[in-house]
Amino acid sequence: MDMEKIPAREGNHNLKDYERARQTFSWDSIKSNFSWFETGKVNMAFEAVDRHADNPDKKDQTALLFSSPDREEKLTFDDLRRESNKFANVLRKYGIKKGDRVFLFMPRSPEFYASFFGIIKVGAIAGPLFEAFMEQAVRDRLQDSEARMLITTPDLLKRVPQADLPALEKIILIGEHEETVDQYINYKVEMEAAANETEIEWVDLEDGMLLHYTSGSTGKPKGVYHVHNAMLQHYATGDWVLDLKKNDIYWCTADPGWVTGTSYGIFAPWLHGVTNVVRGGRFSPDDWYHTLGKYSVTVWYTAPTALRKLVSAGKETVEKYDLSALRHILSVGEPLNPEVITWGLKAFELRIHDTWWMTETGAQLIVNLPCLEIRPGSMGKPIPGIEATIIDNEGNELPPYQMGNLAIKKGWPSMMRTVWNNHGKYESYFIHGWYVSGDSAYKDEDGYFWFQGRLDDVINTSGERVGPFEVESKLIEHPAVAEAGVIGKPHPERGEIIKAFITLNDGYEDSEALRDEIRQFVKTGLSAHAAPRELEVRDTIPKTRSGKIMRRLLKSWELGLPTGDTSTLEE
Ligand code: WTA
């Protein structure tokens, strides 16, 4: 679709001269913004919380503006320092030390953020889990990471496996729980007893801080390992891309179980010391507009799937709210439809800025900057300090307009440093010094990048990454299912939905009741967002002679596309 270019945003941008910054910027040049520039030792929690709490002008500023259907709370930077100090002391009491993995499995809450920074303060590695995960998803991640401790709520405890987790020593429960088991620790009791001050564990820039599990097309979810050094890029992009200024009220709608919810729901805003809105509860157009209006949100980072639902809710809905404080909107996670950008210009009188990056990249890489024109449908240009290109399968760079693999020159600050327990997998992402993203794209003659799709079978449903292998594995655990192949099927609002093809074991008949039961089985075993919306029973599932499910072929059949090369298809 050919759409008109949208000129650069008016106003005072933090990054004014993109071309010059690309030529002159070096990551070294921003190191003096951090305390470790002088001491050599670092801790993200200090830079994002304590540094502001130490500043008399900032300490009483609201850091966290939390709201959920049944709770509303404000924490200043001073509160956040104290609460995270206390939690660090609780962790130390139970022997948690540098490098240990401590996981969080709970809905968004003030306690989540206090615990998260407490973990980082003792030098441990935080592993946030999406609250909708069911037992299998929780088990896979706790097993692989060998987490020593888990923080959760009595409600979610039901989905924490009771066996098979030999490394897991303690479970900290936020909220009342009747059973008294040695393994359980009561959050409230411990926090009341804990001292307000703590010694921060000063670590090296390359020491671990965060593990985010994410899905690929094969195997179980992998633990993407991030280090403290990532803050350079969280800080720089908070400046250039989020365009954060001192008095901003910022809202990132992502859950901290996903990378957007940590890099841009925690690190970038708090490194800049702005007030951060966190909203719990489910999405509804009215609730979201209400949140924007009520807190006078100025900078808003959200996702295409939500924006598309807002478009569907229509003009009448947005017009009910006073959104006059809003000055900057950004989007991530899926392609941003040009129609949504056009609608944003009308509904908010603002541009919506698409940003492209991944769990593995740790921070934004290709973005629409306030100071550049937007070409609707394009992800924008690489930020200063980043080299991006399009390569073929051999690692050769391709000229403009040729589609290929989107690749980034290795060595940016927020890049993953390994895949937990699987360094070989990590190394497989690189060719000739390029990180190969698995996304296909092309660039135009002016250096704008245009997303085309995934090159592997990873599914992106409502902006959440789902690995087909995980869903297939769960499906075949059901007694009726013999084989399963899972694909992403295009969907106007959700980007893609999950469609599963299955064959049945002897003695089972296809019926709507059975299909419902199988869908429910995945939903309750793995997670709601990974459950197939469509399920089709077939006589066979196409496989290669070596036994690999040919998801491409399933997809071509489903979409009525040419099937391409099927020479490896098993008889
Ligand atoms: C997709 C989320 C098109 C892409 C931060 C990528 C996008 C995957 C965009 C990463 C975008 C992310 N336009 N597609 N602006 N941003 N994606 O790891 O396929 O959950 O590889 O990280 O989402 O998803 P992840």
Tab-separated table of C-alpha atoms in Angstrom, residues 30 208 346 558:
chain	number	residue	atom	x	y	z
A	30	ILE	CA	27.029	8.290	27.164
A	208	GLY	CA	23.786	-11.332	34.547
A	346	LYS	CA	-7.224	11.635	13.471
A	558	GLU	CA	-4.755	-23.460	4.798
